[in-house]
CSV table of C-alpha atoms and ligand atoms in Angstrom, one decimal:
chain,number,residue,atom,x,y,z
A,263,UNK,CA,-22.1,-2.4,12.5
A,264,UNK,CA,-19.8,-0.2,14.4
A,265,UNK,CA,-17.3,2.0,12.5
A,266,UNK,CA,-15.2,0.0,10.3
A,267,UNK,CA,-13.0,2.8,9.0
A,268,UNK,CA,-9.0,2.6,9.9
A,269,UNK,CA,-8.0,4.5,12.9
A,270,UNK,CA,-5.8,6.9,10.2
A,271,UNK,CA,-8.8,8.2,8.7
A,272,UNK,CA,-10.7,8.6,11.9
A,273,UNK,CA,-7.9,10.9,13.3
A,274,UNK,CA,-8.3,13.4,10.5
A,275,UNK,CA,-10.1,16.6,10.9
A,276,UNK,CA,-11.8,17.3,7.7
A,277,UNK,CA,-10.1,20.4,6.2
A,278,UNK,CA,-12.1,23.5,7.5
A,279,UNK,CA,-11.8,25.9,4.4
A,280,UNK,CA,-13.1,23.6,2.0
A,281,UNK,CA,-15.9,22.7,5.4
A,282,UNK,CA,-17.1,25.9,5.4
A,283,UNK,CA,-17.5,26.5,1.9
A,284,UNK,CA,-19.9,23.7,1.5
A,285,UNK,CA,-21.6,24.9,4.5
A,286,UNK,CA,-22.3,28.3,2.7
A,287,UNK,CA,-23.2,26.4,-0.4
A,288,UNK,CA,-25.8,24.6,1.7
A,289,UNK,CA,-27.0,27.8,2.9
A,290,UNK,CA,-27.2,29.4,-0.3
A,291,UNK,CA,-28.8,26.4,-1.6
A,292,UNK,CA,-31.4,27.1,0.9
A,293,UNK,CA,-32.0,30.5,-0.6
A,294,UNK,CA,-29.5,32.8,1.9
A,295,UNK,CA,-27.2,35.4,0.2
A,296,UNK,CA,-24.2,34.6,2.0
A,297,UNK,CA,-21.1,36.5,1.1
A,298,UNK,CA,-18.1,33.7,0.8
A,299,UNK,CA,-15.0,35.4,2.2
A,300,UNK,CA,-13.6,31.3,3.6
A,301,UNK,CA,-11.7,30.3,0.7
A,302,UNK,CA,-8.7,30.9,-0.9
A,303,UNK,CA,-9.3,31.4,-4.1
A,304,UNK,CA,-8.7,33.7,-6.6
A,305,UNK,CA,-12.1,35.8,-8.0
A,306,UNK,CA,-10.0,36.3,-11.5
A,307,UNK,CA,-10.1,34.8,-14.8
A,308,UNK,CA,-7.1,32.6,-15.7
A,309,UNK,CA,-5.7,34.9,-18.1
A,310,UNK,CA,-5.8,34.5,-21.7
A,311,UNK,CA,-2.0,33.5,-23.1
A,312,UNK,CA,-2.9,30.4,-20.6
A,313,UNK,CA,-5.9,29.6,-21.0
A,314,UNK,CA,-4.7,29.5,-25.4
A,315,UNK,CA,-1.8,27.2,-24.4
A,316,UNK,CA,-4.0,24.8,-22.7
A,317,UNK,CA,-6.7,24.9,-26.0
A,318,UNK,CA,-3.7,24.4,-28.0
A,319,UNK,CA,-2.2,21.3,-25.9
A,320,UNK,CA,-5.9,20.0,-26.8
A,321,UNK,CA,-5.4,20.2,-30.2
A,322,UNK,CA,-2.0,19.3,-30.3
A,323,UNK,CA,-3.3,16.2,-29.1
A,324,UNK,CA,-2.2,15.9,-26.1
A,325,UNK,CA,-4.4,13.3,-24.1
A,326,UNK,CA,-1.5,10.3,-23.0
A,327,UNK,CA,-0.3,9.6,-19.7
A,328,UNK,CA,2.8,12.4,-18.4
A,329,UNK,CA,5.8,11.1,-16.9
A,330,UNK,CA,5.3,10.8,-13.5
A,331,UNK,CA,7.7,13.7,-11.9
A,332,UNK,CA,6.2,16.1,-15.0
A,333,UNK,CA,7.1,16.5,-18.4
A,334,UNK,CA,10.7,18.0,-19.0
A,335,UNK,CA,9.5,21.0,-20.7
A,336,UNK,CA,7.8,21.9,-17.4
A,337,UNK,CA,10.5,20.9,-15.5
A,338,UNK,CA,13.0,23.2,-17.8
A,339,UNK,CA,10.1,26.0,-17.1
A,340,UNK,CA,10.3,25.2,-13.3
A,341,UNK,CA,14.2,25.4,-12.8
A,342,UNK,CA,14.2,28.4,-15.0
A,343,UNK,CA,11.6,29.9,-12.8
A,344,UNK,CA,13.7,29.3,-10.1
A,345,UNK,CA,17.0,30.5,-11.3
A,346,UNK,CA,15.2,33.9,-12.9
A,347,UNK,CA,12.5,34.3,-9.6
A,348,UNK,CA,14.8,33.0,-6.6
A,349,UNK,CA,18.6,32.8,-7.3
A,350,UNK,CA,17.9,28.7,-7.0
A,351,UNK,CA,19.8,26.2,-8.6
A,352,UNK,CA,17.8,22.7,-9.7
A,353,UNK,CA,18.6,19.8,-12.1
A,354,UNK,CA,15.5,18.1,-13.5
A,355,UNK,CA,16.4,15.1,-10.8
A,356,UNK,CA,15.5,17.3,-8.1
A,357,UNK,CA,12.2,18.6,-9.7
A,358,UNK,CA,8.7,17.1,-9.0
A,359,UNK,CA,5.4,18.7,-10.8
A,360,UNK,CA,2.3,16.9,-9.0
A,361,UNK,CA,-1.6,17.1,-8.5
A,362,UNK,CA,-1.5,21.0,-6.4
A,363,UNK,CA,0.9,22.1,-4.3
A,364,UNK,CA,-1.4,20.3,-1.7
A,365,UNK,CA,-0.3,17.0,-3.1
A,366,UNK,CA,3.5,17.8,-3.4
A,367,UNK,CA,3.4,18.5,0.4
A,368,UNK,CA,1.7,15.3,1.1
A,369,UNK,CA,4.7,13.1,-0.6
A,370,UNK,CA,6.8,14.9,1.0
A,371,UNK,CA,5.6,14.2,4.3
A,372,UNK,CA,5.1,10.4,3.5
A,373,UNK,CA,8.3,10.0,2.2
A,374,UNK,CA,10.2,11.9,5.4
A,375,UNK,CA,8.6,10.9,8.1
A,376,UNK,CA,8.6,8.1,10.2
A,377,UNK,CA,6.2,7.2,13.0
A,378,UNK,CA,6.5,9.9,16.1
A,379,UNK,CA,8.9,12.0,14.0
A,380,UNK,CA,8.0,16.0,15.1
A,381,UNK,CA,7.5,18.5,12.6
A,382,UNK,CA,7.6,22.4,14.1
A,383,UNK,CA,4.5,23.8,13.0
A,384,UNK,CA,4.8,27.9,13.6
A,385,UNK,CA,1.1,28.8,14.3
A,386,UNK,CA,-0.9,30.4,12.8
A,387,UNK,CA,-0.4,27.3,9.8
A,388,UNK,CA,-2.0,26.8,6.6
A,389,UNK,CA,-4.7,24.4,7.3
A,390,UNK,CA,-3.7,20.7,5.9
A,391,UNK,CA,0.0,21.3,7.5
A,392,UNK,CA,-1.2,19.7,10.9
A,393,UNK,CA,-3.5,16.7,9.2
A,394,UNK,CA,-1.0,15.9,6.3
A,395,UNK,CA,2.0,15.5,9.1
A,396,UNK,CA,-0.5,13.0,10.7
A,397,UNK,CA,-1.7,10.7,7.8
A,398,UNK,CA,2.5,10.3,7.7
A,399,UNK,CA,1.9,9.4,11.5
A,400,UNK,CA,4.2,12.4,12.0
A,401,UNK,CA,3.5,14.6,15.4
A,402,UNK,CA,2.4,18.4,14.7
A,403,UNK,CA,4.4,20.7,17.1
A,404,UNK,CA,2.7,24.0,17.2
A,405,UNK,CA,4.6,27.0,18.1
A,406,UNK,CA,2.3,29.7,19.0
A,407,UNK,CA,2.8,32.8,17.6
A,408,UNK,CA,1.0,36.2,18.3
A,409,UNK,CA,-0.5,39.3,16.5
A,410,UNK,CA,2.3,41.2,18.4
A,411,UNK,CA,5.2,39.7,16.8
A,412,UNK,CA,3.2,39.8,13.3
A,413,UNK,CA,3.0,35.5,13.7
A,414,UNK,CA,6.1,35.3,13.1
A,415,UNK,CA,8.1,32.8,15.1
A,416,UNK,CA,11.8,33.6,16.7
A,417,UNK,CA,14.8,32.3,16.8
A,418,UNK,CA,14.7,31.6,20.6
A,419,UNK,CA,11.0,29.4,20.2
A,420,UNK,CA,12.1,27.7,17.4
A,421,UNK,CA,15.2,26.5,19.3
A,422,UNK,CA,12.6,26.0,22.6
A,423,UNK,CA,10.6,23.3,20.3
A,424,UNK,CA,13.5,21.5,18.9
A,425,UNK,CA,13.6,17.7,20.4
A,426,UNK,CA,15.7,14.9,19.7
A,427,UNK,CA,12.9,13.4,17.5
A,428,UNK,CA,12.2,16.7,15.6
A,429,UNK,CA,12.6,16.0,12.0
A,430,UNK,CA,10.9,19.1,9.9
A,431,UNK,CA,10.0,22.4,9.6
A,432,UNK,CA,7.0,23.7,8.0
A,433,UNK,CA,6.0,27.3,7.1
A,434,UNK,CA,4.6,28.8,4.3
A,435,UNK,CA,6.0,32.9,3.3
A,436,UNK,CA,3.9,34.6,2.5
A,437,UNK,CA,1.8,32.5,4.9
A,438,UNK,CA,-1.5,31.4,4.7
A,439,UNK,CA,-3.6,32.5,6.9
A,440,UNK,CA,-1.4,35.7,8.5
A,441,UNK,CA,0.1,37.4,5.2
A,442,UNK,CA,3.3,37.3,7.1
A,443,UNK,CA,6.5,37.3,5.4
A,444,UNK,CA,9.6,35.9,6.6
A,445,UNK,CA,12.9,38.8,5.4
A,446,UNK,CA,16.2,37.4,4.1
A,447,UNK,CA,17.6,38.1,7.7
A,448,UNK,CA,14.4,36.6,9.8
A,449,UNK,CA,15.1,33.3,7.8
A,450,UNK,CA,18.9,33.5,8.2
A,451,UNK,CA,18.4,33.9,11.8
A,452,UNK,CA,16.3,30.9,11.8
A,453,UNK,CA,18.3,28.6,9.9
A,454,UNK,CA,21.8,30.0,12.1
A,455,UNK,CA,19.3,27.9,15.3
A,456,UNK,CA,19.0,24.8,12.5
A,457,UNK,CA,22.9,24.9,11.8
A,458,UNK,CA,23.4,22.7,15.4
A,459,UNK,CA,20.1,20.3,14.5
A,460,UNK,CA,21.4,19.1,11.3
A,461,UNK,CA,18.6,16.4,10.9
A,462,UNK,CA,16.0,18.8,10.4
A,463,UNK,CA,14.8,19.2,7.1
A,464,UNK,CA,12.6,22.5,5.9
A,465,UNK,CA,9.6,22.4,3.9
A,466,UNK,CA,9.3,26.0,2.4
A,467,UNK,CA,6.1,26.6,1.0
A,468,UNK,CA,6.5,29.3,-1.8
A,469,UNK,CA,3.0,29.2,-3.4
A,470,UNK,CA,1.9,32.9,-2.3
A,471,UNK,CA,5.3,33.8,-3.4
A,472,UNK,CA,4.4,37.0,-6.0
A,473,UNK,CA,1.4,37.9,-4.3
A,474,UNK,CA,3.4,40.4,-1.8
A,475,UNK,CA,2.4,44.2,-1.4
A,476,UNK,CA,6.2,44.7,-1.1
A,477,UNK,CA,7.6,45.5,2.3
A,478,UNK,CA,9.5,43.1,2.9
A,479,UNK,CA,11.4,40.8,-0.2
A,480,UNK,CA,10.5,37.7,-0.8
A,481,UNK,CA,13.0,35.5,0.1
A,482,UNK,CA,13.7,31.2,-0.2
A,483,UNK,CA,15.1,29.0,2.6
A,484,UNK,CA,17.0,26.9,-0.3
A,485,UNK,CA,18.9,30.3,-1.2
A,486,UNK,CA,21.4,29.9,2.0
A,487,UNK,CA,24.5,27.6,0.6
A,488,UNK,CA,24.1,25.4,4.2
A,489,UNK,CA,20.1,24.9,4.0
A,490,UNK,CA,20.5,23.9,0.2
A,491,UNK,CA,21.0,20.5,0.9
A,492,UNK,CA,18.1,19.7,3.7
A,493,UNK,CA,15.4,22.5,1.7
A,494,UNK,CA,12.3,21.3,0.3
A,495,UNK,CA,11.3,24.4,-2.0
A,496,UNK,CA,7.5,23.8,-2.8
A,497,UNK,CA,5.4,26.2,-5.1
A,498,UNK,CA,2.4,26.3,-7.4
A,499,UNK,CA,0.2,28.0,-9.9
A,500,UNK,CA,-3.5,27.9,-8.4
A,501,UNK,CA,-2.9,31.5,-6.3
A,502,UNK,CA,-0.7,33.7,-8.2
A,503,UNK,CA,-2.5,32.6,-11.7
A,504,UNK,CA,-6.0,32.3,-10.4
A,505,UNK,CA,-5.6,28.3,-11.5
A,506,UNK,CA,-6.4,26.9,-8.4
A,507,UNK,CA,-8.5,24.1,-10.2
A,508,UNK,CA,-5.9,23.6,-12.9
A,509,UNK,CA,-4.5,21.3,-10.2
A,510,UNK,CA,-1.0,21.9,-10.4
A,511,UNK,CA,2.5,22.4,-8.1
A,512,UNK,CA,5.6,21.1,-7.7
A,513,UNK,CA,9.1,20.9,-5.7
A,514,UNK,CA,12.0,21.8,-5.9
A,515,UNK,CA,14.1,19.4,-3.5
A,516,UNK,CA,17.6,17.2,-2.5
A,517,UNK,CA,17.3,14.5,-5.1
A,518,UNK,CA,16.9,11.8,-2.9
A,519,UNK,CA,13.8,13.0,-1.8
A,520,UNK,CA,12.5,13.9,-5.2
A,521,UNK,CA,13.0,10.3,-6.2
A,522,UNK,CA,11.4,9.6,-3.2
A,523,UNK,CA,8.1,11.6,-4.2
A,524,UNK,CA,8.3,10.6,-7.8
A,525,UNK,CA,8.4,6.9,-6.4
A,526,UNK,CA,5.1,7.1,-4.4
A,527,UNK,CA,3.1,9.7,-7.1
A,528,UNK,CA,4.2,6.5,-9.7
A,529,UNK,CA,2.1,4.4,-6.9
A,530,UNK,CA,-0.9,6.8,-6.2
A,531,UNK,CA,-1.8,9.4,-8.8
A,532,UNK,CA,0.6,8.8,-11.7
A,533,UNK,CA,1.9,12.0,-13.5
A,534,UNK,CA,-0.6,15.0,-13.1
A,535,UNK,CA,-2.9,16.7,-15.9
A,536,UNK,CA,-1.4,16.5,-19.6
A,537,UNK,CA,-3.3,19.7,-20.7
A,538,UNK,CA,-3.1,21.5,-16.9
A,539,UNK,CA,0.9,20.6,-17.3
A,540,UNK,CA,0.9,22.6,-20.9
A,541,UNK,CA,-0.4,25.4,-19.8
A,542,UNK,CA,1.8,26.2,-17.3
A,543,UNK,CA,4.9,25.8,-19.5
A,544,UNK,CA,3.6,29.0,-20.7
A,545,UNK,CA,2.5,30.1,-17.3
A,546,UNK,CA,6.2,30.0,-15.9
A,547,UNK,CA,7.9,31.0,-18.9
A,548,UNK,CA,6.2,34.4,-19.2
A,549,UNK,CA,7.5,37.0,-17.0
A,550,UNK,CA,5.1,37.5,-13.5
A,551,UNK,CA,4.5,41.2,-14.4
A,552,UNK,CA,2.0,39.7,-16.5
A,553,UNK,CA,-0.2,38.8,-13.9
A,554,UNK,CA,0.9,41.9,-11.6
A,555,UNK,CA,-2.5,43.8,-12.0
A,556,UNK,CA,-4.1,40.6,-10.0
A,557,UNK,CA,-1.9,41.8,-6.9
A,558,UNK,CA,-2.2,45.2,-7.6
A,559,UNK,CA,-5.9,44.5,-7.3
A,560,UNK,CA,-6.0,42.5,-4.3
A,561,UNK,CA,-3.7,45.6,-2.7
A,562,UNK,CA,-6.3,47.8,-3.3
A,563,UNK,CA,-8.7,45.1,-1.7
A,564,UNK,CA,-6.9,44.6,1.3
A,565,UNK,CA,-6.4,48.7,2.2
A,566,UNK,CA,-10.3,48.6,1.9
A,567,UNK,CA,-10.8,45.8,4.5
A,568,UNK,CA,-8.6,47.1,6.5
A,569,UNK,CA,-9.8,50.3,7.0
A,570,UNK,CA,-13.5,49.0,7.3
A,571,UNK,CA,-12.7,46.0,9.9
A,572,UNK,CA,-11.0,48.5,11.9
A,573,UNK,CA,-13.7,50.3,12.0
A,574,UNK,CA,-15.3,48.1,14.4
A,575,UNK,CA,-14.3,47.4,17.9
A,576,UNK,CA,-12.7,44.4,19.3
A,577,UNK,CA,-11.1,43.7,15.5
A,578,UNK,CA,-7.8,43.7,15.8
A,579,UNK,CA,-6.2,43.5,12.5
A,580,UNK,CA,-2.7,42.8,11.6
A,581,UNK,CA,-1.3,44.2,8.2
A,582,UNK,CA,-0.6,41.6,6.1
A,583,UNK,CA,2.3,41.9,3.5
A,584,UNK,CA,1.0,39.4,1.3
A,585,UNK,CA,-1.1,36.3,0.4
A,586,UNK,CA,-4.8,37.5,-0.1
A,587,UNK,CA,-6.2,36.8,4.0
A,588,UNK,CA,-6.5,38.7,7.2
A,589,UNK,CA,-6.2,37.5,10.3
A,590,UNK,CA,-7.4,39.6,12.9
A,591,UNK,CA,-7.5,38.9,16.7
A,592,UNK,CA,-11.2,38.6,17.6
A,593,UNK,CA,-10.8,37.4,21.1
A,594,UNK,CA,-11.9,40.6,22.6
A,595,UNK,CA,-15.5,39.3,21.4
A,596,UNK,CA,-15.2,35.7,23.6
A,597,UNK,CA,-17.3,36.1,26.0
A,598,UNK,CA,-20.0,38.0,25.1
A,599,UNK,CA,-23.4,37.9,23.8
A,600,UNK,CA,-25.3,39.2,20.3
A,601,UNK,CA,-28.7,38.5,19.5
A,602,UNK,CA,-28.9,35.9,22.5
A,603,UNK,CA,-26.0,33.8,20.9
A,604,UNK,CA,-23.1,33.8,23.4
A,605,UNK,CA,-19.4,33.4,21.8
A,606,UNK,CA,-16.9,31.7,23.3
A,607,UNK,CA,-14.9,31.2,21.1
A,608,UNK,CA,-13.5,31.8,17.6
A,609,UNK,CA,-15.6,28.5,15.9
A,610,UNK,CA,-18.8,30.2,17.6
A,611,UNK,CA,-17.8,33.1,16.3
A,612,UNK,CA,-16.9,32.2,12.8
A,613,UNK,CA,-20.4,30.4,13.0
A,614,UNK,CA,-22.4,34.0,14.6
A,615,UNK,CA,-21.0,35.7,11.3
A,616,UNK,CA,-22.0,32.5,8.7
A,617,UNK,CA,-25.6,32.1,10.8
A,618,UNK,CA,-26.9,36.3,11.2
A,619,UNK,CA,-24.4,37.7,8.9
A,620,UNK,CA,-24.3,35.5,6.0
A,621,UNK,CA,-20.7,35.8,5.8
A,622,UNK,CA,-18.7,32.8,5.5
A,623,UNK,CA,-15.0,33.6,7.5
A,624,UNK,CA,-12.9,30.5,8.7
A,625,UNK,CA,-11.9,29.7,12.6
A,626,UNK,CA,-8.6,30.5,13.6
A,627,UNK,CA,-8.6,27.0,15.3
A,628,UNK,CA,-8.0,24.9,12.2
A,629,UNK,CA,-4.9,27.1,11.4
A,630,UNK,CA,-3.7,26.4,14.9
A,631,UNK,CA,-5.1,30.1,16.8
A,632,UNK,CA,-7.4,29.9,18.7
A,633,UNK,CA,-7.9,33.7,18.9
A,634,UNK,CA,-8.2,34.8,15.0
A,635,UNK,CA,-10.7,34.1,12.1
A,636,UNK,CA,-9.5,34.3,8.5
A,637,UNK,CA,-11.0,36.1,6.5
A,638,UNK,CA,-10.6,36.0,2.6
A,639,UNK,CA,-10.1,39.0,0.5
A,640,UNK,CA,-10.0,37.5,-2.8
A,641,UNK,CA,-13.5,39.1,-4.0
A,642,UNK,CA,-15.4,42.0,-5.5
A,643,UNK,CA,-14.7,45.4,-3.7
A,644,UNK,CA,-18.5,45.4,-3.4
A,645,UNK,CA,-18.6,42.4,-1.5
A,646,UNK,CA,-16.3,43.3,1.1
A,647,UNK,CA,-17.9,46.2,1.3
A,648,UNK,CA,-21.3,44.4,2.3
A,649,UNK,CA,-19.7,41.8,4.3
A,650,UNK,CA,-17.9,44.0,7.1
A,651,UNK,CA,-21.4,46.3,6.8
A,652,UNK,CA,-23.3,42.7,8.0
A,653,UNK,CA,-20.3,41.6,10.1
A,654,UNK,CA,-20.9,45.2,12.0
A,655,UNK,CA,-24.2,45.4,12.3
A,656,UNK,CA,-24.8,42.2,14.4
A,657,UNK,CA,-21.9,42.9,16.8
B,323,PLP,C1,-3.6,27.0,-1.5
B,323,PLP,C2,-2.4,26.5,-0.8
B,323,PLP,C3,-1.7,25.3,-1.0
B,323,PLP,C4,-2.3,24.3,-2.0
B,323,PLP,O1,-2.1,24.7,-3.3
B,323,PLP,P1,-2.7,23.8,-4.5
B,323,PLP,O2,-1.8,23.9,-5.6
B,323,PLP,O3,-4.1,24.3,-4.8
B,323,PLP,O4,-2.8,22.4,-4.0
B,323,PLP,C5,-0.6,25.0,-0.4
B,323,PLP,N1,-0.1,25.8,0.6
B,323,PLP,C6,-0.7,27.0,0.9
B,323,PLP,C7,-0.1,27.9,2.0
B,323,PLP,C8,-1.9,27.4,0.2
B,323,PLP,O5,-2.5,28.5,0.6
């Protein structure tokens, strides 16, 4: 029988992070010691005043379905965190809590878009961006972006990708995969270009928000009086709490398109974890210099790779300002030949390091570069240490 799937499903790529974890697993499975530096996650413990608060909601009882859009505590904790964190002003209408930040930017995208609406993808893009835009039939419209500019995109390309059927934005600052962060000024200039296209609406995606080595301020789209009103402020917990399985995120947005979101969760998922939702309550309403020595730590992390990656030729590293990734330029490599395997590009390349390394890295491709590979600094010192030794040694 041929393929009986719907043409939806067939166009989607399967999500390369969570890809080449399971391909390492596989290896290791098979008795390889492959290092993991492919996904985004945390290495620390969720820490303890959480981790009480969700024991508690256990024995509190809680175990009923949630409200659909989150319980209002968590949404009181949520526009809190917003007022206290980004100057932002929300009323529990235009708050959503749902299943991961992953899931909040998937209503969203149902509920904007229409068929062959664009959405301005700056490149390099966090990974599900490009495949969530299309399951709403949207059209991804990557704007390439280079190591030179620190993959940030200008004024002037933003405005050269603006079409009459253009109807979002998408970026995330700090930005997975580059680190990059977008200044107050860098965003201002950005939304002056949006000020003569007002039917574009922003998606701002805040989750690496207090992981920043601070250069540059981290700054919110929603913030500017004339954005306000077409912003779509989206955060979570799983990256700057280490509670990437707790499975929760949530929006701060127009109302129209929180009722929107609330809507279709009531149709898909219902309200998200009881216990997950109770313990970030506490999560939000404790101040973030409680989890400060986490970024402290990955700051330490990231000097280390660094400093070892360029320490061998053709890496091309930029500095990243936040988030917990590099993304250097490997391109110089395309081309050539190691142990009789001959890279063209950065997928062969990303697989040369997983197949003689052992080092699981991530292919610039599914973020939308073609020249980069993304490589994970949330692990032990000791591990990075090994991997880049590997990663050297067969180049
Ligand atoms: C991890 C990540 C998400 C998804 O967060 P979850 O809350 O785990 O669903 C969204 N955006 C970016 C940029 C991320 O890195």
């Amino acid at each position: 029988m041929s393929n009986q799937l719907s043409d939806r499903i067939n166009s989607v790529t399967p999500s390369a992070t969570l890809e080449m974890a399971a391909k390492a697993r596989e290896l290791r499975a098979a008795g390889k010691d492959i290092i993991g530096l492919s996904l985004g996650e945390p290495d620390f413990k969720v820490p303890d005043y959480i981790r009480e608060a969700a024991i508690q909601a256990v024995n509190d009882g809680y175990n009923s379905y949630t409200p659909v859009d989150g319980y209002g505590e968590l949404k009181t904790a949520i526009i809190t965190k917003f007022k206290r964190d980004n100057g932002l002003d929300y009323a529990p209408s235009q708050i959503v809590v749902s299943t991961g930040a992953k899931q909040a930017l998937y209503n969203v995208a149902q509920v904007c878009l229409n068929k062959g609406d664009e959405v301005i993808l700056p490149c390099p893009y966090w990974v599900s961006y490009s495949d969530i835009v299309k399951l709403a039939d949207g059209v991804p419209v990557e704007v390439p972006t280079s190591i030179d500019t620190d993959f940030k995109m200008t004024p002037e390309q933003l405005e050269a990708a603006i079409t009459p059927n253009t109807k979002m934005l998408w970026y995330s600052s700090p930005c997975n995969p580059s680190g990059s962060i977008y200044s107050k000024e860098e965003l201002r200039a950005l939304a002056d270009v949006l000020q003569k296209h007002p039917q574009i609406i922003v998606v701002s995606d805040e989750i690496y928000e207090h992981i920043n080595y601070g250069v540059t301020a981290h700054a919110s789209m929603a913030s500017f009086e004339d954005m306000y009103n077409r912003t779509v402020t989206v955060n979570g917990v799983a990256k700057a709490f280490a509670m990437t399985g707790w499975r929760i995120g949530f929006i701060g947005a127009p109302s129209y398109i929180a009722r929107a979101c609330n809507k279709l969760q009531g149709q898909v998922t219902s309200g998200a974890n009881c216990i997950a939702q109770r313990a970030v309550i506490t999560a939000l309403e404790e101040s973030p210099t409680r989890v400060q020595y986490m970024v402290d730590e990955f700051k330490e992390r990231r000097k280390l790779i660094l400093s070892l990656l360029n320490g061998i030729e053709g890496f091309k590293c930029n500095e990243p300002e936040g988030a917990f990734y590099v993304f250097p330029d490997v391109s110089a490599f395309f081309g050539k030949t190691f142990n009789g395997v001959t890279v063209n590009n950065a997928s062969d390349f990303a697989m040369y390091l997983l197949e003689h390394a052992n080092v699981a890295t991530v292919t610039g491709d599914a973020f939308g570069n073609p020249k980069g590979i993304r490589i994970s600094y949330a692990a032990a010192e000791k591990e990075i240490r090994e991997a880049v030794e590997r990663i050297k040694s067969v180049l």
